[in-house]
Coordinates of C-alpha atoms and ligand atoms in Angstrom, one line a residue:
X17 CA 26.5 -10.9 21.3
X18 CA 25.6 -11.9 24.9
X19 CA 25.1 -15.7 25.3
X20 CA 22.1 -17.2 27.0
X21 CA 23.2 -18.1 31.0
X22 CA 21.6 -21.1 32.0
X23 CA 18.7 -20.1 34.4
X24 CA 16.6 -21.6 36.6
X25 CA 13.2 -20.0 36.8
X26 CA 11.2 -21.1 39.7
X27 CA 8.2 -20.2 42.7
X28 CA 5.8 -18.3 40.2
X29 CA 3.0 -20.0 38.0
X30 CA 3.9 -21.2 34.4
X31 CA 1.2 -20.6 31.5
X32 CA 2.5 -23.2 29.3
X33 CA 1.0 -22.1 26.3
X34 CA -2.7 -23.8 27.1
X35 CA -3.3 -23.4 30.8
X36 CA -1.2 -22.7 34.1
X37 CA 0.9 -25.1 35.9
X38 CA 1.1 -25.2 39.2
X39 CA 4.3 -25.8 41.4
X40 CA 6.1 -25.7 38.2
X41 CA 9.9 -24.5 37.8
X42 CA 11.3 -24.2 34.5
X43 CA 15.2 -24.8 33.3
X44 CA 16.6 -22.8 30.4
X45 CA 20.2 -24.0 28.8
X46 CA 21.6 -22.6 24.9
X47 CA 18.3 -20.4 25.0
X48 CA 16.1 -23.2 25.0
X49 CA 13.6 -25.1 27.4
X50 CA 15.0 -28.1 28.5
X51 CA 13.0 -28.9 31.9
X52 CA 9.7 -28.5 33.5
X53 CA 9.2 -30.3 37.1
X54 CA 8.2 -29.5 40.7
X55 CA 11.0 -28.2 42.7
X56 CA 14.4 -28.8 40.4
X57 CA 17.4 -28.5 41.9
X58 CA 19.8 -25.7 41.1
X59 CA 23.1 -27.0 38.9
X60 CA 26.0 -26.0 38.5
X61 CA 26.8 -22.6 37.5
X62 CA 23.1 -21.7 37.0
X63 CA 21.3 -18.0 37.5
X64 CA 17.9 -18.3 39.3
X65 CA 15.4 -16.3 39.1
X66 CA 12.7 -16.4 41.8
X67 CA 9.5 -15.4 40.7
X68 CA 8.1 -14.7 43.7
X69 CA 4.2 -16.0 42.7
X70 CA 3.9 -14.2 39.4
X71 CA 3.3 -15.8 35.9
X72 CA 6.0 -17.0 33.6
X73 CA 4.3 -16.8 30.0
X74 CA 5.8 -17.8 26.5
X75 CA 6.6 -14.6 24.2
X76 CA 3.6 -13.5 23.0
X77 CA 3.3 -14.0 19.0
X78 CA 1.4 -11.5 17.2
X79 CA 0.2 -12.6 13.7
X80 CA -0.8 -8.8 12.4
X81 CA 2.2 -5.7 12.4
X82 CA 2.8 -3.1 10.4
X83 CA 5.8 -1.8 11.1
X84 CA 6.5 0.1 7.8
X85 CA 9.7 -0.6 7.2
X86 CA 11.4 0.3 4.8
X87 CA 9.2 3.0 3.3
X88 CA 7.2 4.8 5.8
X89 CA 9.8 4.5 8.8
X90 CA 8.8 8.5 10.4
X91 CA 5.4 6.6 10.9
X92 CA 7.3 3.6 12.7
X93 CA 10.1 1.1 12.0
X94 CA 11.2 -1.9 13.6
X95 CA 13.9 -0.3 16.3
X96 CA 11.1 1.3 17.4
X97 CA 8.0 -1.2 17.1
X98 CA 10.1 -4.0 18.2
X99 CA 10.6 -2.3 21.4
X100 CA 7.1 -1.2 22.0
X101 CA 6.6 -5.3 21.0
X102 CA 8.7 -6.0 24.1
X103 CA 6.7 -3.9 26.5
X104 CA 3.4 -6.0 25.3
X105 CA 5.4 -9.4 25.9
X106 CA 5.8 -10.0 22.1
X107 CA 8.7 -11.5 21.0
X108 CA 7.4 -13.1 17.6
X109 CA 5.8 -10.6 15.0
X110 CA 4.3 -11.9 11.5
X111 CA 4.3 -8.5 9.7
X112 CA 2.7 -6.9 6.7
X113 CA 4.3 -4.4 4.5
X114 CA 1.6 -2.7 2.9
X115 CA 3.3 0.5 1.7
X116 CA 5.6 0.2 -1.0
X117 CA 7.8 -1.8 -1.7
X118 CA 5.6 -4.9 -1.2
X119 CA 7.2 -8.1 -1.0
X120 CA 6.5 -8.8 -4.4
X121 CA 9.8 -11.2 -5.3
X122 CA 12.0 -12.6 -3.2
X123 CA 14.9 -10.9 -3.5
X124 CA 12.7 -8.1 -2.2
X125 CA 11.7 -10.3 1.0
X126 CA 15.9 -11.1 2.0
X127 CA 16.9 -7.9 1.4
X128 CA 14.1 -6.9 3.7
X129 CA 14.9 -9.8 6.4
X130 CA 18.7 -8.9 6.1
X131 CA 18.6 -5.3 6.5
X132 CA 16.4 -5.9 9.7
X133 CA 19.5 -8.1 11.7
X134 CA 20.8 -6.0 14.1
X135 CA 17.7 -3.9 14.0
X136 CA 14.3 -6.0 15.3
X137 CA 14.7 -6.7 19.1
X138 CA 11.8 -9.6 18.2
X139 CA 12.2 -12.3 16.0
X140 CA 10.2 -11.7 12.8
X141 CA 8.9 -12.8 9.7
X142 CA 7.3 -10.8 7.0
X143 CA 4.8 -11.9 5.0
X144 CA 5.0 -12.2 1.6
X145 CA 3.0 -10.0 -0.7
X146 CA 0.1 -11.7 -2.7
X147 CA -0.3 -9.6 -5.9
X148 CA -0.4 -10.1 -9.6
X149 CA 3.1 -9.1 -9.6
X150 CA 4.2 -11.4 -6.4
X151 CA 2.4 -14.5 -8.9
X152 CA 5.4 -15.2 -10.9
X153 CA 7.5 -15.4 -8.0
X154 CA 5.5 -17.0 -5.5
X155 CA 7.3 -20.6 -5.5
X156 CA 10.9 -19.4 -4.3
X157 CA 8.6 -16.7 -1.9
X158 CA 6.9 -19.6 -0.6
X159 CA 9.8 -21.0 1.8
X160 CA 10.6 -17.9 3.0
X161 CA 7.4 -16.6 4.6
X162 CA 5.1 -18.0 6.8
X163 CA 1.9 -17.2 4.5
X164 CA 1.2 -14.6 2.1
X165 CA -0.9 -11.5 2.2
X166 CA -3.9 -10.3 -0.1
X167 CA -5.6 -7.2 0.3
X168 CA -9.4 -8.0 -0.7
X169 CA -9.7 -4.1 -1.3
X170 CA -7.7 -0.9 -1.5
X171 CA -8.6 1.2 1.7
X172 CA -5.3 0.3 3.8
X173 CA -2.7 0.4 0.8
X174 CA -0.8 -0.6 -2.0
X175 CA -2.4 -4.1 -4.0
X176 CA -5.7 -4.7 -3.3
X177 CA -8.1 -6.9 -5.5
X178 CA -10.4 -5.7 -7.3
X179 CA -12.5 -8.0 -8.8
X180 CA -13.3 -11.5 -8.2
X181 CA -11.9 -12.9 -11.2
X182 CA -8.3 -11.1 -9.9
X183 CA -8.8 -13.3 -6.3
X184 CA -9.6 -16.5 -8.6
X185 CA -6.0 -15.9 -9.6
X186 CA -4.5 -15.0 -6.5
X187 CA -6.3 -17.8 -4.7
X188 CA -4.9 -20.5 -7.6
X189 CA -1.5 -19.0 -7.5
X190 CA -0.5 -19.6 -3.5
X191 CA -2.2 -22.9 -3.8
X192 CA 0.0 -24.3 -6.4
X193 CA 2.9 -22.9 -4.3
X194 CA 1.6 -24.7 -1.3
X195 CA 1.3 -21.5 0.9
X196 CA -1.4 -20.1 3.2
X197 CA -3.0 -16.6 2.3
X198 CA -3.9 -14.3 5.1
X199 CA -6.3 -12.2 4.0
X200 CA -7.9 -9.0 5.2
X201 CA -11.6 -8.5 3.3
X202 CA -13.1 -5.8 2.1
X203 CA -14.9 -5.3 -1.1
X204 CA -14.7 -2.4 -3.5
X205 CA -17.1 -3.3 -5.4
X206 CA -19.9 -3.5 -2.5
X207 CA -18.7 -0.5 -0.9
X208 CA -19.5 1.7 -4.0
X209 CA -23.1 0.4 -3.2
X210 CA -22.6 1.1 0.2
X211 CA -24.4 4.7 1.6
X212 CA -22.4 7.3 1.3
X213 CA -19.7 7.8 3.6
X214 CA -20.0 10.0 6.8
X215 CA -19.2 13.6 6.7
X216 CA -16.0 15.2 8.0
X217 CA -16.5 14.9 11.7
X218 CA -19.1 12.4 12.1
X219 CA -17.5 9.1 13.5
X220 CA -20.9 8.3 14.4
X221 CA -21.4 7.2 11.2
X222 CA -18.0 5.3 10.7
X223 CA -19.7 1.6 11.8
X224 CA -21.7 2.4 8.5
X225 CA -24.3 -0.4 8.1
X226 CA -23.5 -0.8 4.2
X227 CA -20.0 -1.6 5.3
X228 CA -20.8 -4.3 7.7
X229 CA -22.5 -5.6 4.6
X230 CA -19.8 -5.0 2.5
X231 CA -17.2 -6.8 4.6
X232 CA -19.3 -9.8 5.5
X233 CA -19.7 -10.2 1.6
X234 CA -16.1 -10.0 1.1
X235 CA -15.5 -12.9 4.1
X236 CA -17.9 -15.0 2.2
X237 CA -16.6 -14.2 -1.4
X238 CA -12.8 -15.0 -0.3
X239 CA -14.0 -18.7 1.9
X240 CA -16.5 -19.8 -1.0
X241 CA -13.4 -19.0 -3.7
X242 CA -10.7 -20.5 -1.5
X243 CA -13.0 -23.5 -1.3
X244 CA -13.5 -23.9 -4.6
X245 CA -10.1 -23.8 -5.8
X246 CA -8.0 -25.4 -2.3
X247 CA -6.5 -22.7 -0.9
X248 CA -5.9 -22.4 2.6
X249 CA -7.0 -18.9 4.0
X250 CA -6.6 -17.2 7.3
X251 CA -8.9 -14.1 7.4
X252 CA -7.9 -11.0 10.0
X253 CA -8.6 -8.5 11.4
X254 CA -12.6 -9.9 11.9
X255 CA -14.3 -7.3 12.9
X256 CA -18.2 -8.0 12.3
X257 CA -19.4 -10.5 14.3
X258 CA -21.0 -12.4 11.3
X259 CA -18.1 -12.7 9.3
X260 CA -16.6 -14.3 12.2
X261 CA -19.7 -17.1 12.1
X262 CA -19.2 -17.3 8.2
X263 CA -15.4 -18.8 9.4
X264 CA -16.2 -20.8 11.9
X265 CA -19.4 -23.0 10.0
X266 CA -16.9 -23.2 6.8
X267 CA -14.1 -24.8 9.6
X268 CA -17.0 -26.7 11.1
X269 CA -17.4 -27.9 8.0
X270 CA -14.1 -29.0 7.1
X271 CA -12.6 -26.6 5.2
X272 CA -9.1 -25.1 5.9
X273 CA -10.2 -22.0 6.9
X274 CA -9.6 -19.8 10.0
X275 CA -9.4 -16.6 11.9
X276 CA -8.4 -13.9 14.1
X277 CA -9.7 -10.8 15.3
X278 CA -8.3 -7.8 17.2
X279 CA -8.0 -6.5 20.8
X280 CA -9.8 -3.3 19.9
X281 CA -12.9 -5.4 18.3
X282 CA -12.8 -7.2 21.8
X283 CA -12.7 -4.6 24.1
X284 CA -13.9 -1.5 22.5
X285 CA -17.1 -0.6 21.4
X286 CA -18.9 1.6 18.5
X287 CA -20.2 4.1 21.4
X288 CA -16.2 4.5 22.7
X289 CA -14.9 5.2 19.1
X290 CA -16.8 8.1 18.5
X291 CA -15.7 9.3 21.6
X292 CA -12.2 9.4 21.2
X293 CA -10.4 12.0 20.5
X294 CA -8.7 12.6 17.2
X295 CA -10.0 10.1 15.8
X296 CA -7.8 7.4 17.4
X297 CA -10.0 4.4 17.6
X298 CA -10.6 4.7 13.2
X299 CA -9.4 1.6 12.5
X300 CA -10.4 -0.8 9.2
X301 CA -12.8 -2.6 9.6
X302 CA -14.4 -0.2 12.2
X303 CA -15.2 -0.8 15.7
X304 CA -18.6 -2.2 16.5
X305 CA -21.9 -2.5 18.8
X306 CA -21.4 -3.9 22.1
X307 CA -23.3 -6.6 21.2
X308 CA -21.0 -7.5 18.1
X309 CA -17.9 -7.6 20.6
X310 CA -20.1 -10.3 22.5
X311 CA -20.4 -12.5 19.6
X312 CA -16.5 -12.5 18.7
X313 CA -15.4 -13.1 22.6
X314 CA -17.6 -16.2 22.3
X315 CA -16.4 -17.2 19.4
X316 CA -12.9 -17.0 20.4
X317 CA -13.9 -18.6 24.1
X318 CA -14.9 -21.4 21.9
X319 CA -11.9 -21.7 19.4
X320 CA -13.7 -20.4 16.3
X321 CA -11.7 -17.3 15.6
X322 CA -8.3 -18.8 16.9
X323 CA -6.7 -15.9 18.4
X324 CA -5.7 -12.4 18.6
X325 CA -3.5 -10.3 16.8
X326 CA -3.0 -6.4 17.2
X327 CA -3.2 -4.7 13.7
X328 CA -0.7 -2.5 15.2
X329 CA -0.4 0.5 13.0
X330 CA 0.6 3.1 14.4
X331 CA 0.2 7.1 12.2
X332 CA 1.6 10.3 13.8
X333 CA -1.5 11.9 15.9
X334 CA -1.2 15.1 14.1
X335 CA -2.6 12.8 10.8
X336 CA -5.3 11.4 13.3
X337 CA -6.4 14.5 14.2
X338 CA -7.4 15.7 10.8
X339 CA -10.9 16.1 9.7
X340 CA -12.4 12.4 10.0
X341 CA -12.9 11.8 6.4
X342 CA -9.2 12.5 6.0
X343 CA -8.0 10.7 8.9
X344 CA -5.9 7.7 8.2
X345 CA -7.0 4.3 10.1
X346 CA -5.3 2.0 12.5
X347 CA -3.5 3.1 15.7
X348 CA -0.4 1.6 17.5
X349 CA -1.5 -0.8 19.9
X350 CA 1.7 -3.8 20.0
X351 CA 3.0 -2.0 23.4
X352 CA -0.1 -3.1 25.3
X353 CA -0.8 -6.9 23.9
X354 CA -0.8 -8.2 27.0
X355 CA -2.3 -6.0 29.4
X356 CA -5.3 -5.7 26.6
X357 CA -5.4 -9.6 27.0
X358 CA -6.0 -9.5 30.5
X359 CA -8.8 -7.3 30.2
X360 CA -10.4 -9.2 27.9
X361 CA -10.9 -11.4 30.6
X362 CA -10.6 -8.9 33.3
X363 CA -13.7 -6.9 32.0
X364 CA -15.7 -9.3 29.7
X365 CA -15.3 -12.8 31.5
X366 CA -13.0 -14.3 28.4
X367 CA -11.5 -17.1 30.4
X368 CA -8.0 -15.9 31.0
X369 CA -6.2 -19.1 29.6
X370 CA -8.1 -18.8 26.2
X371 CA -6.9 -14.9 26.5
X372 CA -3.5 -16.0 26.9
X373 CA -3.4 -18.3 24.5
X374 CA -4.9 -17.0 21.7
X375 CA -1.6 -14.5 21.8
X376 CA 0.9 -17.3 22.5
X377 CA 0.4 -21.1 21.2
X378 CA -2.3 -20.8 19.3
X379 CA -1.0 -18.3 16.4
X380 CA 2.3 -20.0 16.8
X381 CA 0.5 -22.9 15.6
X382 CA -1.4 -21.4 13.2
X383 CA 1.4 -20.5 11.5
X384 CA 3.7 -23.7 12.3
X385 CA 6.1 -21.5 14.8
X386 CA 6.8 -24.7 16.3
X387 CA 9.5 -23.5 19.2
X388 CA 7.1 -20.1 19.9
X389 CA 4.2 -19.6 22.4
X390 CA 4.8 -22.2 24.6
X391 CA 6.6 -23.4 27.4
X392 CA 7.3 -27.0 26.8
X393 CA 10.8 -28.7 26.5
X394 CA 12.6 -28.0 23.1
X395 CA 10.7 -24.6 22.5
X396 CA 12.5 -21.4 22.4
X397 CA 13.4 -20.0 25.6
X398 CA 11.2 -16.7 24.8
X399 CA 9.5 -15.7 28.4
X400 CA 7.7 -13.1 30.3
X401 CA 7.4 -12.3 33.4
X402 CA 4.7 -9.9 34.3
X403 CA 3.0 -9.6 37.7
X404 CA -1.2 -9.6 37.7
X405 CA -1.5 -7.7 40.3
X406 CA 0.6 -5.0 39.5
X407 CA -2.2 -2.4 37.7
X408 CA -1.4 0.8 36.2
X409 CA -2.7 3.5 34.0
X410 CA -1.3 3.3 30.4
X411 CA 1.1 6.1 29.4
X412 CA 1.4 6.8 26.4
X413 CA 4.2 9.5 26.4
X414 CA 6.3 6.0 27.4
X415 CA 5.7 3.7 25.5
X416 CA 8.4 2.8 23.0
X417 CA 6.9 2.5 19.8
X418 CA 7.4 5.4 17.3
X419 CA 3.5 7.1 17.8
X420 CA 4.0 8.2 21.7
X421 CA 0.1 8.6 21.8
X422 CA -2.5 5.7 22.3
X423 CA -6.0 5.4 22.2
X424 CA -5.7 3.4 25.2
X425 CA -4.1 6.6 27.3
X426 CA -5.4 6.4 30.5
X427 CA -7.0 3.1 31.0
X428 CA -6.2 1.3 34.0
X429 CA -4.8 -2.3 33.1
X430 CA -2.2 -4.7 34.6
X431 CA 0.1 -7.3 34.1
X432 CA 2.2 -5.2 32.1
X433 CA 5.6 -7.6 31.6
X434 CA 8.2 -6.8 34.0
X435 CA 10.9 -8.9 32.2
X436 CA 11.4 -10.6 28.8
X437 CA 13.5 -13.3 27.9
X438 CA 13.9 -13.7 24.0
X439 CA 16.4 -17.2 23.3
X440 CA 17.0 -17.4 26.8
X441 CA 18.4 -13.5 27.0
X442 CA 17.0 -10.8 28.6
X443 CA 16.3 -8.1 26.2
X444 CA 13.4 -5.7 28.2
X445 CA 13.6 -5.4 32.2
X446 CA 11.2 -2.4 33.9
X447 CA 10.0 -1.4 31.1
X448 CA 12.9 -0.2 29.2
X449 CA 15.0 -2.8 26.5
X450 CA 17.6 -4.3 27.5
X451 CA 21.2 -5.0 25.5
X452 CA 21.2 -5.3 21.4
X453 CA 19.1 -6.1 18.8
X454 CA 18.7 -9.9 19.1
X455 CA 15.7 -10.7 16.5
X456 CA 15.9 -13.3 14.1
X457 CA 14.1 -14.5 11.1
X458 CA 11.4 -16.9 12.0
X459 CA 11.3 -18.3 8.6
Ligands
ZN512 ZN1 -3.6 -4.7 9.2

């Protein structure tokens, strides 16, 4: 395996993780950070790389994949989502398996991690599964995963909860075994009192007003139970703008809970969704009003929600394009983290450090990746280099996760990554990867 060369990377501006640093060259040795400083001199037997004025970032760390693997790999696996990871500027996924198996034990969970060596060209963590099965076995799952995951309903897969008295256990179970739940919320039971669903065809309908209902409920059912018994939750994707308040006046009031929303959520509206073609911007929870997207950007300028993640998850079009009733949701979206990023700011005034970081140090912390996300000495020497002027129109056809179709086909956005460094090796240059599969578990 190709060994990190000590590299000097100097003349562009640094993102450190919180906010840019001018002037600043950075020094990578044994695929770590070990300086920062104005001018450094060049040592002995050292590469550099000249950035010529554009931004050195940390990898970016998305908290929410699907990569489907193993089960569902025709839909996407991680040879292929890895790589379309690279071409964001990811080089740390958190990933859910929600098709079978689940990462109910954990033999389940290292056979998974070990059959993904030589495969993942990101380092990567899966998360546990939280399930009445996963209970028994959620002390020796614990250590292994950065958090586990509930399903607080059935619409995306395998193991969701059904009643309340079911996330009573849940809830007690990771808190005894000292681990964080991510959850996504939805509620069964409120969505069989929700109107009926929208006929096949009518994505007009899909932001149905009993299903706002139903998910704010949910948000509220899983915070006031995770308060009552001590667990620590992390709710994603949040999509309506009041479940996103509900998270931040529970933290405001000093209970461990927090968020993150989606790109899609951010820059996407209700109105755009139904336009789309085939069905490619169904997603659950669905895309909402304009005004909706206002109250999440504000509550992520602020450091309510604390960051992004994509929900990548990816189907092949030819399932999109059935009738919309039958459509499955989520679309692959990991191959464009960071140009979406940029024009969350670019477009909607999010100020463009907050952008960045709520895709680089601020799910690293959420989830204690404590050498991920930021530049700073000791951290892992995972960078991008991506220049922000370069703009483009998105592709799909080449991008290099599994779907080779986007709902983001044609938009203009830039900042694409030019080069990624993952350990201090480079492992994507002009938009194509670069050498082996280098990932490691982050856990
Ligand atoms: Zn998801």
């Amino acid at each position: 395996m190709t060994d990190p060369v000590p590299t000097l990377f100097r003349g562009g501006r640094i993102f450190d993780g919180r906010r840019f640093a001018p002037e600043t060259d950075l020094r990578v040795a044994d695929g770590r950070i070990v300086e920062l400083g104005g001018r450094l001199p060049v040592l002995l037997g050292e590469q550099v790389v000249d950035l010529a004025g554009r931004w050195l970032l940390p990898g970016l760390v998305d908290c929410h994949v699907h990569f489907r693997e193993p089960g569902l790999v025709r839909k996407e696996g991680y040879a292929t989502g890895s790589a379309g990871a690279l071409h964001g500027g990811v080089t740390s996924v958190l990933e859910i398996q929600n098709n079978p198996p689940l990462m109910e034990t954990r033999q389940l969970l290292e056979r998974k991690i070990e059959s993904l060596r030589g495969v993942s060209r990101v380092d990567f963590a899966p998360y546990g599964s939280l399930t009445l099965a996963s209970l028994p076995h959620l002390p020796e799952i614990a250590p292994r995963v950065a958090a586990v995951k509930c399903f607080l309903g059935c619409s995306t897969g395998a193991g969701g909860v059904e009643t309340e008295a079911e996330m009573r256990r849940l809830f007690s179970g990771a808190a005894g075994a000292g681990v964080k739940i991510v959850a996504h919320c939805e509620d069964n039971r409120v969505r069989a009192r929700a109107p009926p669903p929208a006929p096949p065809g009518r994505a007009a309908r899909h932001a149905l007003r009993g299903r706002v209902g139903a998910k704010v409920e949910s948000v509220r059912d899983a915070i006031r139970v995770a308060e009552q018994i001590g667990a620590v939750l992390h709710l994603f994707p949040l999509s309506p703008a009041e479940g996103g308040r509900l998270v931040a006046a529970a933290a405001a009031a000093g209970q461990a809970v927090t968020g993150t929303t989606a790109p899609h959520y951010l820059l996407v509206t209700h109105e755009d969704a139904i336009r789309a073609p085939e069905n490619r911007f169904k997603v659950n929870p669905s895309i909402k009003s304009a005004a909706n997207g206002e109250v999440l950007r504000r509550l992520l300028a602020d450091g309510a929600l604390q960051g992004v993640g994509t929900d990548h998850a990816p189907h092949p079009l030819a399932e999109k394009a059935r009738p919309y009733s039958k459509a499955p949701s989520g679309f692959p979206s990991i191959d464009l983290l960071l140009p979406l990023l940029v024009a969350v700011h670019d477009r909607h005034g999010l100020p463009l450090e907050r952008a960045l970081e709520a895709v680089t140090r601020a799910p690293a912390e959420e989830f204690g990746l404590h050498r991920k996300g930021r530049l700073e000495t000791g951290a892992d020497a995972d960078l991008v280099i991506a220049d922000p002027d370069l703009r483009r129109q998105v592709d799909e056809a080449a991008l290099p996760s599994k779907s080779k179709w986007s709902p983001y086909h044609g938009w203009e956005l830039r900042a694409f990554p030019q080069r990624v460094f993952l350990r201090g090796v480079e492992v994507f240059r002009d938009g194509r990867v670069v050498g082996a599969a280098r990932g490691e578990p982050l856990c």
